[in-house]
Every structure is written in C-alpha cells, then in structure tokens.
C-alpha cells in the first residue's frame, strides 16, 4: 500500500531555533499534502493544505510566516517551524492525497518539543 | 462550520467483547467519512472509508455504517483483542480537495 514517510519522528530544540519536518510519498504521486497539528488529548487540527507547485493555503489562525510550507515536487512537502517557542510544542502529522481513490495516507508524525 | 463529535471519549472492555464507537457530525454535506486508528505517539492508519453514497463498509472484524441524513457513523469491532487498544478517530471530508474535519477520538483499552 501507499506509504508516507515523515521525519524526524522526534525533535527537541531550543526556543528561537527553526525546525524542518519532511513528508515524502514513497510510492505514489501526492498532488496535495496536508499538515496537521495535535495537542495532547485534542483532535487533529488542519494547519494548511499544500498543492505541488503553488503556495500553501493556511487555515484561519495559523501564521503562514511562522509555519513555512514548501511543496516543490509531487513526492515531497516540508514544514518549517520558524523561531519555535514552547507553545509550538506539539505533534505534527502530514498526510498525502493518493490516486486513484480518495484515501488519505498519513505520515508517522513528528513530536516537537521546544525548550 | 462542520463539527465532529465522538462518544465515548474512552472505553475499556474485556477481550472478546464487541466494541461500538460513535461519531456524529453537524453538516450532512460531506464527501466521505473515514475511520482511523492512532497508536500513542504515532501517525494514523486508515481503517475504513465510506463514500457519502454508501451506507456501510466492512473489513475483517471491522464494520462501519454511515447515516448521512442524521449525521452519524458507527464503527463496530467484533471480538475485540488487546491489540485493538488504540485511539480511534473519525473524520469527514468537507471539500473536494481532501480537507478533513476530525473528531477528538475514542481511546479504547481491551484488557486480556
């Protein structure tokens, strides 16, 4: 089946640094990728939708200058958390829309801890 | 705005019992509904996908029903096993691109 690889799985960084998370579709073309954030005991919240070759669309309340998304190819999307702060500590998950069905395939997630 | 609610928030059953997980959504204009499984600190595994025109889907011990008009879906897991312990999420697709609205999940513990 389709596989989405996400890394790193866990990252600890100091406040003020930037962190890049990669999401790759391994055996299919993902024209659309989604980035979610999940705080403890809460549901997944969509942050942004990225389409290959175009700018990402951000959900209301998500700072586009803080969460930089790049989707330069059909198999790779990256999320960069710039100048991370402790309140950015969360579980970030990407997903990719696969063809021909409409299933979403999820990455394994990245636990970000900002000290 | 679409809201997805899952009840109960947590559930503990002895091995062998059947599990019934409920999901409700406020806007019946959905494209499809998916049930996912999430293990601690890990990503999501898609279990079942039900198109808006369908009423149920089955895979092994799993069966999911969809009543779009009433805004409800139910996931049944027959003869539960300790390996079924996880958090189960339902999500509805709200646009043609693939945007999903998730519920907060039901945390399931199956005791041996």
PDB file of C-alpha atoms in Angstrom:
ATOM      1  CA  UNK A   1       0.000   0.000   0.000  1.00  0.00           C
ATOM      2  CA  UNK A   2       0.856   3.630  -0.219  1.00  0.00           C
ATOM      3  CA  UNK A   3       3.411   4.857   2.259  1.00  0.00           C
ATOM      4  CA  UNK A   4       4.107   8.319   3.518  1.00  0.00           C
ATOM      5  CA  UNK A   5       7.423   8.828   5.224  1.00  0.00           C
ATOM      6  CA  UNK A   6       7.779  11.631   7.731  1.00  0.00           C
ATOM      7  CA  UNK A   7      10.904  12.597   9.613  1.00  0.00           C
ATOM      8  CA  UNK A   8      12.224  13.314  12.041  1.00  0.00           C
ATOM      9  CA  UNK A   9       9.959  11.380  14.370  1.00  0.00           C
ATOM     10  CA  UNK A  10      11.066  13.393  17.346  1.00  0.00           C
ATOM     11  CA  UNK A  11      12.924  16.653  17.724  1.00  0.00           C
ATOM     12  CA  UNK A  12      13.918  18.720  20.704  1.00  0.00           C
ATOM     13  CA  UNK A  13      15.123  22.237  20.088  1.00  0.00           C
ATOM     14  CA  UNK A  14      15.853  25.455  21.888  1.00  0.00           C
ATOM     15  CA  UNK A  15      13.459  28.343  21.789  1.00  0.00           C
ATOM     16  CA  UNK A  16      14.154  30.621  18.845  1.00  0.00           C
ATOM     17  CA  UNK A  17      15.533  27.975  16.514  1.00  0.00           C
ATOM     18  CA  UNK A  18      13.880  26.710  13.342  1.00  0.00           C
ATOM     19  CA  UNK A  19      12.875  23.131  12.715  1.00  0.00           C
ATOM     20  CA  UNK A  20      12.172  21.472   9.369  1.00  0.00           C
ATOM     21  CA  UNK A  21       9.894  18.459   9.042  1.00  0.00           C
ATOM     22  CA  UNK A  22       9.812  16.425   5.839  1.00  0.00           C
ATOM     23  CA  UNK A  23       6.964  14.438   4.418  1.00  0.00           C
ATOM     24  CA  UNK A  24       7.529  12.138   1.444  1.00  0.00           C
ATOM     25  CA  UNK A  25       5.159   9.962  -0.517  1.00  0.00           C
ATOM     26  CA  UNK A  26       7.177   6.873  -1.347  1.00  0.00           C
ATOM     27  CA  UNK A  27       5.194   5.020  -3.980  1.00  0.00           C
ATOM     28  CA  UNK A  28       2.638   7.435  -5.341  1.00  0.00           C
ATOM     29  CA  UNK A  29       2.288  10.985  -6.521  1.00  0.00           C
ATOM     30  CA  UNK A  30       0.796  13.313  -3.994  1.00  0.00           C
ATOM     31  CA  UNK A  31      -0.550  16.409  -5.655  1.00  0.00           C
ATOM     32  CA  UNK A  32      -1.967  17.580  -2.360  1.00  0.00           C
ATOM     33  CA  UNK A  33      -0.458  17.295   1.066  1.00  0.00           C
ATOM     34  CA  UNK A  34      -1.924  18.346   4.372  1.00  0.00           C
ATOM     35  CA  UNK A  35      -0.282  19.365   7.608  1.00  0.00           C
ATOM     36  CA  UNK A  36      -1.999  18.791  10.928  1.00  0.00           C
ATOM     37  CA  UNK A  37      -1.171  19.607  14.500  1.00  0.00           C
ATOM     38  CA  UNK A  38      -2.348  17.707  17.520  1.00  0.00           C
ATOM     39  CA  UNK A  39      -2.091  18.943  21.086  1.00  0.00           C
ATOM     40  CA  UNK A  40      -2.384  16.389  23.912  1.00  0.00           C
ATOM     41  CA  UNK A  41      -5.868  14.900  24.242  1.00  0.00           C
ATOM     42  CA  UNK A  42      -7.173  17.046  21.422  1.00  0.00           C
ATOM     43  CA  UNK A  43      -8.183  16.232  17.891  1.00  0.00           C
ATOM     44  CA  UNK A  44      -6.050  16.730  14.841  1.00  0.00           C
ATOM     45  CA  UNK A  45      -6.355  20.262  13.561  1.00  0.00           C
ATOM     46  CA  UNK A  46      -5.624  21.083   9.962  1.00  0.00           C
ATOM     47  CA  UNK A  47      -2.967  23.760   9.662  1.00  0.00           C
ATOM     48  CA  UNK A  48      -2.535  24.073   5.924  1.00  0.00           C
ATOM     49  CA  UNK A  49      -3.060  22.460   2.562  1.00  0.00           C
ATOM     50  CA  UNK A  50      -0.242  22.414   0.056  1.00  0.00           C
ATOM     51  CA  UNK A  51      -0.565  21.735  -3.639  1.00  0.00           C
ATOM     52  CA  UNK A  52       2.500  20.887  -5.673  1.00  0.00           C
ATOM     53  CA  UNK A  53       3.992  23.938  -7.284  1.00  0.00           C
ATOM     54  CA  UNK A  54       1.767  26.504  -5.627  1.00  0.00           C
ATOM     55  CA  UNK A  55       1.553  28.376  -2.364  1.00  0.00           C
ATOM     56  CA  UNK A  56       0.046  26.662   0.612  1.00  0.00           C
ATOM     57  CA  UNK A  57      -3.408  27.562   1.878  1.00  0.00           C
ATOM     58  CA  UNK A  58      -3.453  28.158   5.611  1.00  0.00           C
ATOM     59  CA  UNK A  59      -6.342  27.657   7.982  1.00  0.00           C
ATOM     60  CA  UNK A  60      -7.626  30.546   9.995  1.00  0.00           C
ATOM     61  CA  UNK A  61      -5.409  31.355  12.935  1.00  0.00           C
ATOM     62  CA  UNK A  62      -2.293  29.661  11.549  1.00  0.00           C
ATOM     63  CA  UNK A  63       0.588  32.059  10.960  1.00  0.00           C
ATOM     64  CA  UNK A  64       1.931  31.482   7.473  1.00  0.00           C
ATOM     65  CA  UNK A  65       5.163  33.320   8.240  1.00  0.00           C
ATOM     66  CA  UNK A  66       5.815  31.082  11.192  1.00  0.00           C
ATOM     67  CA  UNK A  67       4.883  27.766   9.591  1.00  0.00           C
ATOM     68  CA  UNK A  68       6.544  27.730   6.190  1.00  0.00           C
ATOM     69  CA  UNK A  69       5.341  25.047   3.843  1.00  0.00           C
ATOM     70  CA  UNK A  70       7.078  24.051   0.653  1.00  0.00           C
ATOM     71  CA  UNK A  71       5.686  21.518  -1.798  1.00  0.00           C
ATOM     72  CA  UNK A  72       8.204  21.651  -4.611  1.00  0.00           C
ATOM     73  CA  UNK A  73       7.656  18.162  -6.012  1.00  0.00           C
ATOM     74  CA  UNK A  74       4.958  15.526  -6.260  1.00  0.00           C
ATOM     75  CA  UNK A  75       6.638  13.469  -3.566  1.00  0.00           C
ATOM     76  CA  UNK A  76       7.944  15.950  -1.034  1.00  0.00           C
ATOM     77  CA  UNK A  77       6.450  18.591   1.224  1.00  0.00           C
ATOM     78  CA  UNK A  78       8.258  20.308   4.079  1.00  0.00           C
ATOM     79  CA  UNK A  79       7.015  22.220   7.100  1.00  0.00           C
ATOM     80  CA  UNK A  80       9.440  24.609   8.749  1.00  0.00           C
ATOM     81  CA  UNK A  81       8.588  25.959  12.170  1.00  0.00           C
ATOM     82  CA  UNK A  82      10.490  29.223  12.326  1.00  0.00           C
ATOM     83  CA  UNK A  83      11.662  30.740  15.592  1.00  0.00           C
ATOM     84  CA  UNK A  84       9.990  27.990  17.550  1.00  0.00           C
ATOM     85  CA  UNK A  85       8.620  28.712  21.014  1.00  0.00           C
ATOM     86  CA  UNK A  86       7.463  26.348  23.771  1.00  0.00           C
ATOM     87  CA  UNK A  87       3.831  26.853  22.763  1.00  0.00           C
ATOM     88  CA  UNK A  88       4.694  25.345  19.372  1.00  0.00           C
ATOM     89  CA  UNK A  89       5.455  22.053  21.081  1.00  0.00           C
ATOM     90  CA  UNK A  90       3.027  19.603  19.560  1.00  0.00           C
ATOM     91  CA  UNK A  91       2.624  16.514  17.439  1.00  0.00           C
ATOM     92  CA  UNK A  92       2.756  17.390  13.752  1.00  0.00           C
ATOM     93  CA  UNK A  93       1.427  14.984  11.144  1.00  0.00           C
ATOM     94  CA  UNK A  94       1.391  15.198   7.403  1.00  0.00           C
ATOM     95  CA  UNK A  95      -0.903  13.403   5.041  1.00  0.00           C
ATOM     96  CA  UNK A  96      -0.982  12.966   1.309  1.00  0.00           C
ATOM     97  CA  UNK A  97      -3.887  12.549  -1.023  1.00  0.00           C
ATOM     98  CA  UNK A  98      -3.279   9.483  -3.140  1.00  0.00           C
ATOM     99  CA  UNK A  99      -4.616   8.435  -6.506  1.00  0.00           C
ATOM    100  CA  UNK A 100      -6.896   6.958  -7.731  1.00  0.00           C
ATOM    101  CA  UNK A 101      -9.021   6.708  -4.598  1.00  0.00           C
ATOM    102  CA  UNK A 102      -9.501   9.416  -2.058  1.00  0.00           C
ATOM    103  CA  UNK A 103      -7.882   7.810   0.907  1.00  0.00           C
ATOM    104  CA  UNK A 104      -5.555   9.883   2.954  1.00  0.00           C
ATOM    105  CA  UNK A 105      -2.231   8.331   3.795  1.00  0.00           C
ATOM    106  CA  UNK A 106      -0.583   9.671   6.897  1.00  0.00           C
ATOM    107  CA  UNK A 107       2.991  10.039   7.942  1.00  0.00           C
ATOM    108  CA  UNK A 108       4.097   8.667  11.290  1.00  0.00           C
ATOM    109  CA  UNK A 109       4.201  12.109  12.869  1.00  0.00           C
ATOM    110  CA  UNK A 110       6.810  14.336  14.468  1.00  0.00           C
ATOM    111  CA  UNK A 111       6.823  15.138  18.157  1.00  0.00           C
ATOM    112  CA  UNK A 112       8.274  18.610  18.549  1.00  0.00           C
ATOM    113  CA  UNK A 113       9.434  19.775  21.954  1.00  0.00           C
ATOM    114  CA  UNK A 114      10.682  23.334  22.272  1.00  0.00           C
ATOM    115  CA  UNK A 115      12.623  24.085  25.428  1.00  0.00           C
TER     116      UNK A 115
ATOM    117  CA  UNK B   1     -18.796  25.060  10.387  1.00  0.00           C
ATOM    118  CA  UNK B   2     -18.575  21.290  10.456  1.00  0.00           C
ATOM    119  CA  UNK B   3     -18.133  19.799  13.909  1.00  0.00           C
ATOM    120  CA  UNK B   4     -17.325  16.171  14.573  1.00  0.00           C
ATOM    121  CA  UNK B   5     -18.030  14.581  17.929  1.00  0.00           C
ATOM    122  CA  UNK B   6     -17.014  11.154  19.147  1.00  0.00           C
ATOM    123  CA  UNK B   7     -18.645   9.386  22.034  1.00  0.00           C
ATOM    124  CA  UNK B   8     -17.459   7.941  24.302  1.00  0.00           C
ATOM    125  CA  UNK B   9     -14.113   9.640  24.814  1.00  0.00           C
ATOM    126  CA  UNK B  10     -12.737   6.484  26.401  1.00  0.00           C
ATOM    127  CA  UNK B  11     -13.803   2.882  26.571  1.00  0.00           C
ATOM    128  CA  UNK B  12     -12.444  -0.173  28.360  1.00  0.00           C
ATOM    129  CA  UNK B  13     -13.698  -3.668  27.610  1.00  0.00           C
ATOM    130  CA  UNK B  14     -12.568  -7.218  28.325  1.00  0.00           C
ATOM    131  CA  UNK B  15     -11.147  -9.222  25.478  1.00  0.00           C
ATOM    132  CA  UNK B  16     -13.770 -10.849  23.309  1.00  0.00           C
ATOM    133  CA  UNK B  17     -16.440  -8.209  23.693  1.00  0.00           C
ATOM    134  CA  UNK B  18     -17.695  -6.252  20.728  1.00  0.00           C
ATOM    135  CA  UNK B  19     -16.805  -2.572  20.502  1.00  0.00           C
ATOM    136  CA  UNK B  20     -19.196   0.146  19.383  1.00  0.00           C
ATOM    137  CA  UNK B  21     -17.752   3.576  18.667  1.00  0.00           C
ATOM    138  CA  UNK B  22     -19.924   6.512  17.708  1.00  0.00           C
ATOM    139  CA  UNK B  23     -19.233   9.543  15.560  1.00  0.00           C
ATOM    140  CA  UNK B  24     -21.595  12.405  14.790  1.00  0.00           C
ATOM    141  CA  UNK B  25     -21.223  15.386  12.504  1.00  0.00           C
ATOM    142  CA  UNK B  26     -23.263  18.548  12.221  1.00  0.00           C
ATOM    143  CA  UNK B  27     -23.271  19.141   8.459  1.00  0.00           C
ATOM    144  CA  UNK B  28     -24.544  16.306   6.300  1.00  0.00           C
ATOM    145  CA  UNK B  29     -22.887  17.734   3.181  1.00  0.00           C
ATOM    146  CA  UNK B  30     -19.824  15.513   3.318  1.00  0.00           C
ATOM    147  CA  UNK B  31     -17.825  13.848   0.585  1.00  0.00           C
ATOM    148  CA  UNK B  32     -16.859  10.820   2.635  1.00  0.00           C
ATOM    149  CA  UNK B  33     -16.071   9.641   6.129  1.00  0.00           C
ATOM    150  CA  UNK B  34     -13.032   7.746   7.291  1.00  0.00           C
ATOM    151  CA  UNK B  35     -12.193   5.862  10.451  1.00  0.00           C
ATOM    152  CA  UNK B  36      -8.592   5.870  11.582  1.00  0.00           C
ATOM    153  CA  UNK B  37      -6.583   4.191  14.243  1.00  0.00           C
ATOM    154  CA  UNK B  38      -3.875   6.089  16.118  1.00  0.00           C
ATOM    155  CA  UNK B  39      -1.331   4.421  18.348  1.00  0.00           C
ATOM    156  CA  UNK B  40       0.449   6.507  21.016  1.00  0.00           C
ATOM    157  CA  UNK B  41       2.985   8.916  19.533  1.00  0.00           C
ATOM    158  CA  UNK B  42       2.416   7.562  16.059  1.00  0.00           C
ATOM    159  CA  UNK B  43       0.658   8.537  12.890  1.00  0.00           C
ATOM    160  CA  UNK B  44      -2.701   7.368  11.677  1.00  0.00           C
ATOM    161  CA  UNK B  45      -3.757   4.187   9.966  1.00  0.00           C
ATOM    162  CA  UNK B  46      -6.817   4.329   7.765  1.00  0.00           C
ATOM    163  CA  UNK B  47      -9.280   1.580   8.668  1.00  0.00           C
ATOM    164  CA  UNK B  48     -12.377   2.169   6.583  1.00  0.00           C
ATOM    165  CA  UNK B  49     -13.512   4.731   4.046  1.00  0.00           C
ATOM    166  CA  UNK B  50     -17.219   5.240   3.406  1.00  0.00           C
ATOM    167  CA  UNK B  51     -18.282   7.336   0.446  1.00  0.00           C
ATOM    168  CA  UNK B  52     -21.207   9.689   1.000  1.00  0.00           C
ATOM    169  CA  UNK B  53     -23.386   7.483  -1.219  1.00  0.00           C
ATOM    170  CA  UNK B  54     -22.625   4.347   0.777  1.00  0.00           C
ATOM    171  CA  UNK B  55     -24.223   3.111   3.970  1.00  0.00           C
ATOM    172  CA  UNK B  56     -21.546   0.791   5.250  1.00  0.00           C
ATOM    173  CA  UNK B  57     -18.138  -0.717   4.726  1.00  0.00           C
ATOM    174  CA  UNK B  58     -16.637  -3.886   6.120  1.00  0.00           C
ATOM    175  CA  UNK B  59     -13.105  -5.127   6.546  1.00  0.00           C
ATOM    176  CA  UNK B  60     -12.470  -8.249   8.574  1.00  0.00           C
ATOM    177  CA  UNK B  61     -13.722  -7.700  12.102  1.00  0.00           C
ATOM    178  CA  UNK B  62     -14.491  -4.051  11.370  1.00  0.00           C
ATOM    179  CA  UNK B  63     -17.774  -2.682  10.142  1.00  0.00           C
ATOM    180  CA  UNK B  64     -18.653   0.968   9.769  1.00  0.00           C
ATOM    181  CA  UNK B  65     -22.054   2.394   8.996  1.00  0.00           C
ATOM    182  CA  UNK B  66     -22.973   5.832   7.745  1.00  0.00           C
ATOM    183  CA  UNK B  67     -26.287   7.637   8.060  1.00  0.00           C
ATOM    184  CA  UNK B  68     -25.614  10.928   6.367  1.00  0.00           C
ATOM    185  CA  UNK B  69     -29.061  12.368   6.906  1.00  0.00           C
ATOM    186  CA  UNK B  70     -28.800  12.030  10.652  1.00  0.00           C
ATOM    187  CA  UNK B  71     -25.103  12.879  10.721  1.00  0.00           C
ATOM    188  CA  UNK B  72     -23.941   9.640  12.309  1.00  0.00           C
ATOM    189  CA  UNK B  73     -21.443   6.890  11.795  1.00  0.00           C
ATOM    190  CA  UNK B  74     -20.736   3.872  13.938  1.00  0.00           C
ATOM    191  CA  UNK B  75     -17.668   1.681  13.972  1.00  0.00           C
ATOM    192  CA  UNK B  76     -18.146  -1.872  15.172  1.00  0.00           C
ATOM    193  CA  UNK B  77     -15.205  -4.049  16.103  1.00  0.00           C
ATOM    194  CA  UNK B  78     -16.164  -7.654  16.664  1.00  0.00           C
ATOM    195  CA  UNK B  79     -14.494  -9.941  19.188  1.00  0.00           C
ATOM    196  CA  UNK B  80     -12.064  -7.339  20.478  1.00  0.00           C
ATOM    197  CA  UNK B  81      -8.426  -8.218  21.141  1.00  0.00           C
ATOM    198  CA  UNK B  82      -5.756  -6.495  23.262  1.00  0.00           C
ATOM    199  CA  UNK B  83      -4.096  -5.447  20.013  1.00  0.00           C
ATOM    200  CA  UNK B  84      -7.155  -3.339  19.246  1.00  0.00           C
ATOM    201  CA  UNK B  85      -6.175  -0.977  22.063  1.00  0.00           C
ATOM    202  CA  UNK B  86      -5.634   2.426  20.459  1.00  0.00           C
ATOM    203  CA  UNK B  87      -7.364   5.708  19.819  1.00  0.00           C
ATOM    204  CA  UNK B  88      -9.934   5.624  17.049  1.00  0.00           C
ATOM    205  CA  UNK B  89     -10.638   8.773  15.085  1.00  0.00           C
ATOM    206  CA  UNK B  90     -13.377   9.531  12.650  1.00  0.00           C
ATOM    207  CA  UNK B  91     -13.004  12.259  10.080  1.00  0.00           C
ATOM    208  CA  UNK B  92     -15.318  13.722   7.471  1.00  0.00           C
ATOM    209  CA  UNK B  93     -14.134  15.083   4.170  1.00  0.00           C
ATOM    210  CA  UNK B  94     -15.518  18.566   3.815  1.00  0.00           C
ATOM    211  CA  UNK B  95     -14.301  19.676   0.402  1.00  0.00           C
ATOM    212  CA  UNK B  96     -13.200  18.235  -2.928  1.00  0.00           C
ATOM    213  CA  UNK B  97      -9.522  18.845  -2.210  1.00  0.00           C
ATOM    214  CA  UNK B  98      -9.324  16.487   0.699  1.00  0.00           C
ATOM    215  CA  UNK B  99      -9.745  18.691   3.735  1.00  0.00           C
ATOM    216  CA  UNK B 100     -10.928  16.642   6.679  1.00  0.00           C
ATOM    217  CA  UNK B 101     -12.507  17.584   9.978  1.00  0.00           C
ATOM    218  CA  UNK B 102     -11.515  15.197  12.741  1.00  0.00           C
ATOM    219  CA  UNK B 103     -13.214  14.152  15.918  1.00  0.00           C
ATOM    220  CA  UNK B 104     -11.262  14.103  19.174  1.00  0.00           C
ATOM    221  CA  UNK B 105     -11.187  10.330  19.176  1.00  0.00           C
ATOM    222  CA  UNK B 106     -12.232   7.433  21.377  1.00  0.00           C
ATOM    223  CA  UNK B 107      -9.474   5.857  23.423  1.00  0.00           C
ATOM    224  CA  UNK B 108     -10.021   2.109  23.595  1.00  0.00           C
ATOM    225  CA  UNK B 109      -8.428  -0.303  26.025  1.00  0.00           C
ATOM    226  CA  UNK B 110      -9.039  -4.023  25.628  1.00  0.00           C
ATOM    227  CA  UNK B 111      -7.989  -5.963  28.696  1.00  0.00           C
ATOM    228  CA  UNK B 112      -6.812  -9.588  28.451  1.00  0.00           C
TER     229      UNK B 112
END
